[in-house]
PDB file of C-alpha atoms in Angstrom:
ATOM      1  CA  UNK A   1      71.284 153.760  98.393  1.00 43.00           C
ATOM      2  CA  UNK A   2      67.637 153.316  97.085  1.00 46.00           C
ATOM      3  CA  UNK A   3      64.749 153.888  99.003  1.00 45.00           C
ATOM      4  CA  UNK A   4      62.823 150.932  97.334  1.00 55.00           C
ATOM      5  CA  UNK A   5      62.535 147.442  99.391  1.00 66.00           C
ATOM      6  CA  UNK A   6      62.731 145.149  96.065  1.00 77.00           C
ATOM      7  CA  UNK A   7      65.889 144.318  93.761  1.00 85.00           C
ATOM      8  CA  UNK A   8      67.947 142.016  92.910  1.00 90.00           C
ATOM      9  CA  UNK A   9      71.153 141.026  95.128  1.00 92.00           C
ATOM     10  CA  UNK A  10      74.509 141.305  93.705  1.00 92.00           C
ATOM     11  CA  UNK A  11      75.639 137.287  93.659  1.00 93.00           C
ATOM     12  CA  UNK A  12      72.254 136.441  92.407  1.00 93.00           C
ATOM     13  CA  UNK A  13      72.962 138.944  89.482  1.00 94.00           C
ATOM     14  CA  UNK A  14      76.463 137.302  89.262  1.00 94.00           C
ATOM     15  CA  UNK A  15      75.764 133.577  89.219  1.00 92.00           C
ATOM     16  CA  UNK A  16      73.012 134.031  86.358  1.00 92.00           C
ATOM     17  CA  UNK A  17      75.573 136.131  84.342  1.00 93.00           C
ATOM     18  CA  UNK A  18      78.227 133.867  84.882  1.00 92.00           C
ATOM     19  CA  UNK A  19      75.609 130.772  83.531  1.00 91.00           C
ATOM     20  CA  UNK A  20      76.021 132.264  80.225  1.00 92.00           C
ATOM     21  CA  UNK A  21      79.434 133.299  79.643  1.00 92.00           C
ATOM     22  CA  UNK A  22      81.318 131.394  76.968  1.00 92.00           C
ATOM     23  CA  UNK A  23      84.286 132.395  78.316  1.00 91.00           C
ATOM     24  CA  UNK A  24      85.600 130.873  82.294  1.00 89.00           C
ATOM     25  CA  UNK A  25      88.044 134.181  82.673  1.00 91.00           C
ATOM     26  CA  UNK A  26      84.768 136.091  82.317  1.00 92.00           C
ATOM     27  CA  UNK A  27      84.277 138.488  85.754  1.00 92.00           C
ATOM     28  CA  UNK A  28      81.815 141.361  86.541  1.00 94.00           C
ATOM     29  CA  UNK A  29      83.290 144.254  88.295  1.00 93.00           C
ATOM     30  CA  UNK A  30      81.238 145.310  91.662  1.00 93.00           C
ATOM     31  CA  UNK A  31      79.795 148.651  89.597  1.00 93.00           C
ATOM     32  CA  UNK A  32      78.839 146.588  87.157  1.00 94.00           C
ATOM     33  CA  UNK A  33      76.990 144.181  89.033  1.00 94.00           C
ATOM     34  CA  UNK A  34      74.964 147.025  90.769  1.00 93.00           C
ATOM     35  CA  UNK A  35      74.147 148.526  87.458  1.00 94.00           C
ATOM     36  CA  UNK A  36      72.747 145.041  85.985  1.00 94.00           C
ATOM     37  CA  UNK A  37      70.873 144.701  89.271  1.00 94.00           C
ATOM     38  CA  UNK A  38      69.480 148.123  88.351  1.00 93.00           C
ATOM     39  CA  UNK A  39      68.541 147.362  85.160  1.00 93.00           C
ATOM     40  CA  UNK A  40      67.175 144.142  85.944  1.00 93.00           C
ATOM     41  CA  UNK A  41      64.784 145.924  88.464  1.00 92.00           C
ATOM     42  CA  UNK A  42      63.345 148.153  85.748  1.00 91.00           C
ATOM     43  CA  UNK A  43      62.957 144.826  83.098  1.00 90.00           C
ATOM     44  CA  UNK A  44      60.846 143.538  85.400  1.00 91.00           C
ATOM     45  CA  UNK A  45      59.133 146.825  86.944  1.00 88.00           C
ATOM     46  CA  UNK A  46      58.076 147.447  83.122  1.00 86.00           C
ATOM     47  CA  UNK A  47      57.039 144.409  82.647  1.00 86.00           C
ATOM     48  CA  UNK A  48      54.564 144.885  85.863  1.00 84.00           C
ATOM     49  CA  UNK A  49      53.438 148.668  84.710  1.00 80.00           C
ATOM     50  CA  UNK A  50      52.876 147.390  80.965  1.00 78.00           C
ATOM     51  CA  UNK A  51      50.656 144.566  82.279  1.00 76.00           C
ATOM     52  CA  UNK A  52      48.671 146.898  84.596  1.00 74.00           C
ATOM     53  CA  UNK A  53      47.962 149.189  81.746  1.00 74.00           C
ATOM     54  CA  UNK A  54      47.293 146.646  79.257  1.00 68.00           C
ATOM     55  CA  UNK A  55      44.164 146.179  81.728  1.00 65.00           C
ATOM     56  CA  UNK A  56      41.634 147.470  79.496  1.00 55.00           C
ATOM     57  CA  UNK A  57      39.086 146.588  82.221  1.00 57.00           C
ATOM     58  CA  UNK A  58      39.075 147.239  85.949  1.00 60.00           C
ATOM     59  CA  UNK A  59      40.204 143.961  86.471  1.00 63.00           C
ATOM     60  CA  UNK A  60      41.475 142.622  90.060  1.00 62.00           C
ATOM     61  CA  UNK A  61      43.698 139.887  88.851  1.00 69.00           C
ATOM     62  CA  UNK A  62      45.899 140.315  86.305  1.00 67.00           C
ATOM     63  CA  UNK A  63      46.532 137.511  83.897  1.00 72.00           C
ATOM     64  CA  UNK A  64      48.643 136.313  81.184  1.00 78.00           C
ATOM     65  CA  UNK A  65      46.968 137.640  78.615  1.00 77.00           C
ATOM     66  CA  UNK A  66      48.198 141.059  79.032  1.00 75.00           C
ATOM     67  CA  UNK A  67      51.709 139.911  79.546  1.00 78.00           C
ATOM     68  CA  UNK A  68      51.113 138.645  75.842  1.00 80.00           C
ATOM     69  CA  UNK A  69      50.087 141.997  74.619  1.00 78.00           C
ATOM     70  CA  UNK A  70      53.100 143.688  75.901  1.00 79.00           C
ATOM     71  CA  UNK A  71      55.899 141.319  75.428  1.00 83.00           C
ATOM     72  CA  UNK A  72      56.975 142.515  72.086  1.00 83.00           C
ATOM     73  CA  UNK A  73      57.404 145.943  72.809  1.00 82.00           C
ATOM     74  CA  UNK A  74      59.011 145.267  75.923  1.00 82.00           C
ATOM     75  CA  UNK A  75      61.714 142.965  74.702  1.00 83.00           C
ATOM     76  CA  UNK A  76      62.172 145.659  71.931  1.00 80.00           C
ATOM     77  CA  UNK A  77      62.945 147.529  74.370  1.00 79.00           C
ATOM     78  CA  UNK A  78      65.441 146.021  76.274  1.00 79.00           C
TER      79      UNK A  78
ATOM     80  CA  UNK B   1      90.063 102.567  84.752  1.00 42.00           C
ATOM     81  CA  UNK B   2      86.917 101.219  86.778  1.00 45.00           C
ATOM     82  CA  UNK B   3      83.185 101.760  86.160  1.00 48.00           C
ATOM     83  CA  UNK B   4      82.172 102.425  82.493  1.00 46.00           C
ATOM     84  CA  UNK B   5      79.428 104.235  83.288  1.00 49.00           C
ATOM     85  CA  UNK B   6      81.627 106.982  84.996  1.00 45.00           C
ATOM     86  CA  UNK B   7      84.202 106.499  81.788  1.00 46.00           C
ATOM     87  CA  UNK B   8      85.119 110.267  80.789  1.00 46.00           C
ATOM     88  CA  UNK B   9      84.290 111.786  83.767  1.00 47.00           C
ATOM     89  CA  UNK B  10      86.544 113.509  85.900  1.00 46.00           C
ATOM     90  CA  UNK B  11      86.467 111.840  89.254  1.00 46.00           C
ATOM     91  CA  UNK B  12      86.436 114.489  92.018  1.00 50.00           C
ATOM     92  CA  UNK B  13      84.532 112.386  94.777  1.00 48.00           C
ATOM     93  CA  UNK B  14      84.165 108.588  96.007  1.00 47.00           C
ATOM     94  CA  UNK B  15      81.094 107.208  94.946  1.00 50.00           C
ATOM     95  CA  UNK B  16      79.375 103.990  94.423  1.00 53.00           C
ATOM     96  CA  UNK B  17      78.525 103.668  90.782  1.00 51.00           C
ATOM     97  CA  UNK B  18      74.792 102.655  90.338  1.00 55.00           C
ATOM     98  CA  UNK B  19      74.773  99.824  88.228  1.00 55.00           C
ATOM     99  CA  UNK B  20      77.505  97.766  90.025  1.00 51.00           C
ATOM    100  CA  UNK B  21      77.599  99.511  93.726  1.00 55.00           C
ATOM    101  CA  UNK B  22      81.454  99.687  93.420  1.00 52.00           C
ATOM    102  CA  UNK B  23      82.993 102.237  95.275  1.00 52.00           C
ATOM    103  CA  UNK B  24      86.786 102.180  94.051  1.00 47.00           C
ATOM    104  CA  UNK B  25      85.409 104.859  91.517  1.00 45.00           C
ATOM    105  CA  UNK B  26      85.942 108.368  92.090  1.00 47.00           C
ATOM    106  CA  UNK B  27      82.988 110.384  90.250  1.00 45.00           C
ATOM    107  CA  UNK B  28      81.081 113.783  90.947  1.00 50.00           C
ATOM    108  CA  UNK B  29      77.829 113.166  92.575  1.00 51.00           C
ATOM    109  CA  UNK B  30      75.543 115.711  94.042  1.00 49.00           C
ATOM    110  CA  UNK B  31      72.611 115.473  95.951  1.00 51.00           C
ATOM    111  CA  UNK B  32      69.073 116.388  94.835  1.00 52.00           C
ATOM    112  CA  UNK B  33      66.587 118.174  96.987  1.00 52.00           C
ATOM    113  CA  UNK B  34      65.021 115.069  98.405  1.00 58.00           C
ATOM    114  CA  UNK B  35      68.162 113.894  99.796  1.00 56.00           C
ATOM    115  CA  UNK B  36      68.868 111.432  97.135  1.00 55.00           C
ATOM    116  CA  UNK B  37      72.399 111.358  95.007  1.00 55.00           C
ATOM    117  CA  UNK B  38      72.394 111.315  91.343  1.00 53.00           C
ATOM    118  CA  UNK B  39      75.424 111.292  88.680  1.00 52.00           C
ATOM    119  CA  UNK B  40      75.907 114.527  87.687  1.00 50.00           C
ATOM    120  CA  UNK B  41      77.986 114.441  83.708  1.00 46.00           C
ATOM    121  CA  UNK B  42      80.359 117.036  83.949  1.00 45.00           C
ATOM    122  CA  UNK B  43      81.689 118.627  80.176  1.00 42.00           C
ATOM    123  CA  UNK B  44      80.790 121.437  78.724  1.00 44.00           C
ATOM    124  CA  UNK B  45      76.816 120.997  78.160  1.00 42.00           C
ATOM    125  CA  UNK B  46      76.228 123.568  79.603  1.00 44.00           C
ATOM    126  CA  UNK B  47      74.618 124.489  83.029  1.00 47.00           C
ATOM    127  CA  UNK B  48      73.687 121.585  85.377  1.00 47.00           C
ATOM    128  CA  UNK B  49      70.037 121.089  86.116  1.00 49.00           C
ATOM    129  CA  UNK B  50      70.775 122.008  89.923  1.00 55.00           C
ATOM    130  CA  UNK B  51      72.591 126.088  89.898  1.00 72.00           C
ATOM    131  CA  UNK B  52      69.880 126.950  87.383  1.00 85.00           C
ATOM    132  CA  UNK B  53      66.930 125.657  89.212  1.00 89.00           C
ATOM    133  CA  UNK B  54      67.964 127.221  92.437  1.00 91.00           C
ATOM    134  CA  UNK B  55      68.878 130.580  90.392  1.00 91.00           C
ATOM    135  CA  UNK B  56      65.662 130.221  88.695  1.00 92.00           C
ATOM    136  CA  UNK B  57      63.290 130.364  91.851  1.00 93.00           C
ATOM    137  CA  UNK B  58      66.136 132.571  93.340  1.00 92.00           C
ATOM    138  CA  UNK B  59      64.727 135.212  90.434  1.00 93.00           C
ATOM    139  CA  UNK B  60      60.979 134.132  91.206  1.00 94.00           C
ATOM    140  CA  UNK B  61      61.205 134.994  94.736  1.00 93.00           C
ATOM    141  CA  UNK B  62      62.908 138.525  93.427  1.00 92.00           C
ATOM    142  CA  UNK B  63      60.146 139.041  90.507  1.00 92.00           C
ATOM    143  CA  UNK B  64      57.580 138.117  93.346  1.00 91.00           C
ATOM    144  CA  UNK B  65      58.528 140.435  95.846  1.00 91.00           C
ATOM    145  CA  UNK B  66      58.613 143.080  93.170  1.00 90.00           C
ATOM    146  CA  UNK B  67      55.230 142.171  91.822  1.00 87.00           C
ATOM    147  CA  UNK B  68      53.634 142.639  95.795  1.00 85.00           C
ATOM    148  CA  UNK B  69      55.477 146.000  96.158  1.00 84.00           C
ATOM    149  CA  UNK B  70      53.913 147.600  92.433  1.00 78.00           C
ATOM    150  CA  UNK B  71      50.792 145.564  94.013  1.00 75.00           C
ATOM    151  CA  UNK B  72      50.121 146.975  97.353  1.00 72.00           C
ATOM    152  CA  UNK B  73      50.137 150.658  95.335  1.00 67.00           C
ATOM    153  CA  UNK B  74      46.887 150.317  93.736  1.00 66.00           C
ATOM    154  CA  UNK B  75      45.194 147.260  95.296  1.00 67.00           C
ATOM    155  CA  UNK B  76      45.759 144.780  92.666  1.00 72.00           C
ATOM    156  CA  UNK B  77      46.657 140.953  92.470  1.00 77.00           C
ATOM    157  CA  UNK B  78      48.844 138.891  90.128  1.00 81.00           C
ATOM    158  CA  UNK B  79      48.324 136.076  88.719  1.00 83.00           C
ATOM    159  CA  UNK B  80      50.894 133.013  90.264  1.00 87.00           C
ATOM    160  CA  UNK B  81      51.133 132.312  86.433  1.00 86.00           C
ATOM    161  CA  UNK B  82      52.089 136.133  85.462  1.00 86.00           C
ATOM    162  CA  UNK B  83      54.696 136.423  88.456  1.00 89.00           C
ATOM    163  CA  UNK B  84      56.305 132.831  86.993  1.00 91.00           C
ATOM    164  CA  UNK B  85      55.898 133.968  83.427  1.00 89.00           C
ATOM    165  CA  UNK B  86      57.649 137.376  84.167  1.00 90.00           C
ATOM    166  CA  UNK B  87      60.305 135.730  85.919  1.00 91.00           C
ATOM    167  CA  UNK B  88      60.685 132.801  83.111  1.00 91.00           C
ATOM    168  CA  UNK B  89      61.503 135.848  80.803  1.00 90.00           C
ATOM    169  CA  UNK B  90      63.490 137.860  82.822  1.00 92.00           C
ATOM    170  CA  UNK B  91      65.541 134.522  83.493  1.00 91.00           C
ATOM    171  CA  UNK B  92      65.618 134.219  79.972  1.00 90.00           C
ATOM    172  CA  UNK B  93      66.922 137.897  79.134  1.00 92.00           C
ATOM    173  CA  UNK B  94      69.741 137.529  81.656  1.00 92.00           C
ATOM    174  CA  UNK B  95      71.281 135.157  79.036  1.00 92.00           C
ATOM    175  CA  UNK B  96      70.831 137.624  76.046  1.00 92.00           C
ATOM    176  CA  UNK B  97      72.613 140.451  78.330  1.00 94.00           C
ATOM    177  CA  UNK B  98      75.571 138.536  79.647  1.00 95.00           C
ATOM    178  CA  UNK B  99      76.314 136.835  75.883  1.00 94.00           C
ATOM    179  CA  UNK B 100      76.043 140.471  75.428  1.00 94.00           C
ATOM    180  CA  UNK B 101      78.366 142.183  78.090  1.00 95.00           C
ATOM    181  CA  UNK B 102      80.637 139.348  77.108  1.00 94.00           C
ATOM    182  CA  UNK B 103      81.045 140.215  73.806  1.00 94.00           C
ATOM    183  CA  UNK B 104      81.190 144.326  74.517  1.00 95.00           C
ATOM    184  CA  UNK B 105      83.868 143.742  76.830  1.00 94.00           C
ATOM    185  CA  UNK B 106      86.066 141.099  74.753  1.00 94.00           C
ATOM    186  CA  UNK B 107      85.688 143.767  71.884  1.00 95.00           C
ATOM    187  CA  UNK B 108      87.610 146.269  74.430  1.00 95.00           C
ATOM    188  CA  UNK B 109      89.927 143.470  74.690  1.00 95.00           C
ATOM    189  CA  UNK B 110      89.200 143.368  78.939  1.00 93.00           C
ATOM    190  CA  UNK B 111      87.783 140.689  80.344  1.00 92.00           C
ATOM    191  CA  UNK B 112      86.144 142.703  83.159  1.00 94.00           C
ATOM    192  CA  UNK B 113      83.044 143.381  82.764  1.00 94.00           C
ATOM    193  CA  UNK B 114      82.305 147.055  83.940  1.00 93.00           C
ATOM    194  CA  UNK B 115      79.738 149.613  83.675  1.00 93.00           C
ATOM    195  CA  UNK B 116      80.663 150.860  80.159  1.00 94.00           C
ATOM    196  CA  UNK B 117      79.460 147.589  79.285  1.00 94.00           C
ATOM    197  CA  UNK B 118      76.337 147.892  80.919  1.00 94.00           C
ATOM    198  CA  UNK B 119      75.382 151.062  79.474  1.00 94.00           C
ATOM    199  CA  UNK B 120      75.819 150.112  75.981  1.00 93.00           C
ATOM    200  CA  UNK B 121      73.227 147.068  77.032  1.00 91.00           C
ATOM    201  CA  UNK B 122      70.540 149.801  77.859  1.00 91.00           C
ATOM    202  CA  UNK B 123      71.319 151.979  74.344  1.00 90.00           C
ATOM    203  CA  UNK B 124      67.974 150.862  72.856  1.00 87.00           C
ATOM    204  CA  UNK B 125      65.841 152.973  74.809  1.00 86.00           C
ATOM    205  CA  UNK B 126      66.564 156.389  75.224  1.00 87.00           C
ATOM    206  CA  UNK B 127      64.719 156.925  78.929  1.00 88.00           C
ATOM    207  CA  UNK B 128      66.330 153.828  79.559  1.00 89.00           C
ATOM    208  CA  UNK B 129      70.175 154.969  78.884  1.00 91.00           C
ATOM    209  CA  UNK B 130      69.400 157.938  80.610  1.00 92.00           C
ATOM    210  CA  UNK B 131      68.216 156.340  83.899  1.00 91.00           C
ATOM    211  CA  UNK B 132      71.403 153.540  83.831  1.00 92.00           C
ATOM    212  CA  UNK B 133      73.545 156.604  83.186  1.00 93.00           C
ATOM    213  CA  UNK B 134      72.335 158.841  85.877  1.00 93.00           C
ATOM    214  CA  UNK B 135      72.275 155.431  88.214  1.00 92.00           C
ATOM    215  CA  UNK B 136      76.065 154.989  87.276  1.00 92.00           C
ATOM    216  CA  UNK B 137      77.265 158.551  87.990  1.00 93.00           C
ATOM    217  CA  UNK B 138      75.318 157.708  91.198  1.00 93.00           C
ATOM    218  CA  UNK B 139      77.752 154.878  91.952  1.00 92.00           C
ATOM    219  CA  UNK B 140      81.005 156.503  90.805  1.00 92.00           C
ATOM    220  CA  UNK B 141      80.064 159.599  93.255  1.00 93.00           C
ATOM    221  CA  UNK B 142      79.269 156.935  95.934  1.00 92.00           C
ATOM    222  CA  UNK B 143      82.514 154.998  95.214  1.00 92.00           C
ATOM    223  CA  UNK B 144      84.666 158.207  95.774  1.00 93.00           C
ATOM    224  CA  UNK B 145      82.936 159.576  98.690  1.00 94.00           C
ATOM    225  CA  UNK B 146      83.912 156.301 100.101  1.00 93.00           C
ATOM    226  CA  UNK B 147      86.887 156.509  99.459  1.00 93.00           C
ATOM    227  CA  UNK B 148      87.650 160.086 100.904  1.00 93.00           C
ATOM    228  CA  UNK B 149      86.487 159.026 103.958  1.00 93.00           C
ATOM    229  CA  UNK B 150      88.447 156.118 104.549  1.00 93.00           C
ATOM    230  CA  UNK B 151      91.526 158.515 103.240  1.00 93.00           C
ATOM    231  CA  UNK B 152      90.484 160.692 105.660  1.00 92.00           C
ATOM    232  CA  UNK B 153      89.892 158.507 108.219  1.00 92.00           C
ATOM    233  CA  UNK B 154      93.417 156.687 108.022  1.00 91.00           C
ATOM    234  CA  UNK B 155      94.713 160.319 107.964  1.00 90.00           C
ATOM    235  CA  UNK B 156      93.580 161.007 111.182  1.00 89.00           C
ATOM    236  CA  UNK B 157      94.587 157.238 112.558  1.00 88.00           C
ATOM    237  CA  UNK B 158      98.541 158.404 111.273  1.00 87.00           C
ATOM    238  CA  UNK B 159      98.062 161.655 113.035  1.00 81.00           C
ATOM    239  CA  UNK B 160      97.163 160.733 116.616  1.00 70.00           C
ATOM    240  CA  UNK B 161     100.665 160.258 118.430  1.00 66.00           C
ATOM    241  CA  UNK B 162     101.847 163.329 116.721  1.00 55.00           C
ATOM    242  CA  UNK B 163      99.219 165.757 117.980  1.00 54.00           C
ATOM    243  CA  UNK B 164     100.420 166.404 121.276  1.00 55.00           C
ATOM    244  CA  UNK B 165     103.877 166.785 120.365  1.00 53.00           C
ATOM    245  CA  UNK B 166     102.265 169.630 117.790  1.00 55.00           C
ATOM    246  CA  UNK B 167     100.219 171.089 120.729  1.00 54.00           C
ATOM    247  CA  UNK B 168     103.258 171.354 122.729  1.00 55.00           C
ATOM    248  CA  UNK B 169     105.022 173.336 120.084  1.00 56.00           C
ATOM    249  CA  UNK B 170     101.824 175.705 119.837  1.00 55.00           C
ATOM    250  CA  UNK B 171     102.146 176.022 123.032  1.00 54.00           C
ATOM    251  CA  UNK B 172     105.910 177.375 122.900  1.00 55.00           C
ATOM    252  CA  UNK B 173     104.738 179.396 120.369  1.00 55.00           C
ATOM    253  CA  UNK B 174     101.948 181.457 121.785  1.00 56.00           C
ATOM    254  CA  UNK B 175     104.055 182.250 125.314  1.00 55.00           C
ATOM    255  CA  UNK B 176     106.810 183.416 123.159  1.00 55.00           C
ATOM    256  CA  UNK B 177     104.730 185.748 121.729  1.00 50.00           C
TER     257      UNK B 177
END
């Protein structure tokens, strides 16, 4: 369906959701598991883009350091 | 009955206990990577070290791949420590959005998770609902286009014998006119 090469498979989606449910009769319906695949892709996409642009310099390597700068307004996000 | 160092556990497998080598205990064992077996507790504290370690570098491999693709656009590199530190928190956020969809979808009273759910996870950010939303109209298009075609196709299946049979009646038909 997408045209991008990267993204999370469905079980791997499914086994870390079903890690954290309280609950054993707990399931994810097969939409559902797309979508969170989805959004899982853009968590981490943003994370990449708000590092890049946190590069205040030309900088080949990005570090940590700008992952610091834009963790809070990412996880406020999300 | 047996080992007390397997007492409480629910035997599953026949093992040799480590601190007496007796094997007419039944207790869950699993293997580590390097080939060696260690007792494994079951109860409920939570995950085992093994499914989250393998799901963790399941979501490193993921992040990573991601990471080369946004890369390769503008001829930059990223840090090993970045690519383990996004996926440490995106690992981490997984368990903040299923406590989540849990919750939205026992307050329905289902205990399906479904794509309701998941929207109402992406309401903080406006862009954000409006992607997942588009991406889930996406799906339920998909989903039905499937659908008509496999209709469709076990229409035609049903149809076969009786096609000639109707082509014989045209047939009739057209020399009686």
């Amino acid at each position: 369906m997408e045209g991008t090469s990267g993204g999370f498979r469905k079980e791997l989606v499914g086994k870390l959701l079903q890690l954290h449910f309280k609950d054993d009769k707990t399931k994810v319906s097969g939409d559902a598991l797309r979508l969170m695949a989805e959004l899982l892709k853009i968590f981490v996409v943003a994370a990449i883009r708000s590092v890049r642009q946190a590069q205040a310099e030309d900088l080949a390597l990005v570090d940590v350091d700008q992952l610091e700068k834009v963790l809070p307004q990412l996880l406020l996000d999300f | 009955m047996g080992c007390e160092h397997l007492e409480g556990i629910q035997a599953k497998h026949v093992a040799r206990c480590p601190a007496r080598g007796r094997r007419d205990v039944r207790a869950p064992f699993c293997r580590r990577g390097d080939g060696l077996r260690t007792w494994v507790r079951r109860g409920p504290c939570g995950p085992g070290a093994h499914p989250s370690r393998r799901l963790k570098a399941a979501v490193h491999y993921t992040v990573g791949c991601l990471c080369e693709e946004v890369a390769s656009d503008r001829e930059i590199r990223f840090s090993k420590q970045t690519i383990a530190a996004i996926s440490e928190l995106t690992f981490r956020q997984c368990e903040n959005f299923a406590k989540d969809l849990e919750m939205f979808a026992r307050h329905a009273k289902r205990s399906t998770i479904n794509t309701e759910d998941v929207k109402l996870l992406a309401r903080r950010s406006n862009s954000l609902l409006k992607y997942i939303t588009e991406k889930s109209e996406e799906l339920a298009q998909f989903n039905s286009e499937q659908r008509a075609k496999k209709k469709k196709k076990l229409e035609e299946e049903n149809q076969k014998p009786v096609e000639p049979a109707e082509a014989a009646a045209a047939k009739k038909d057209n020399s009686s006119l």
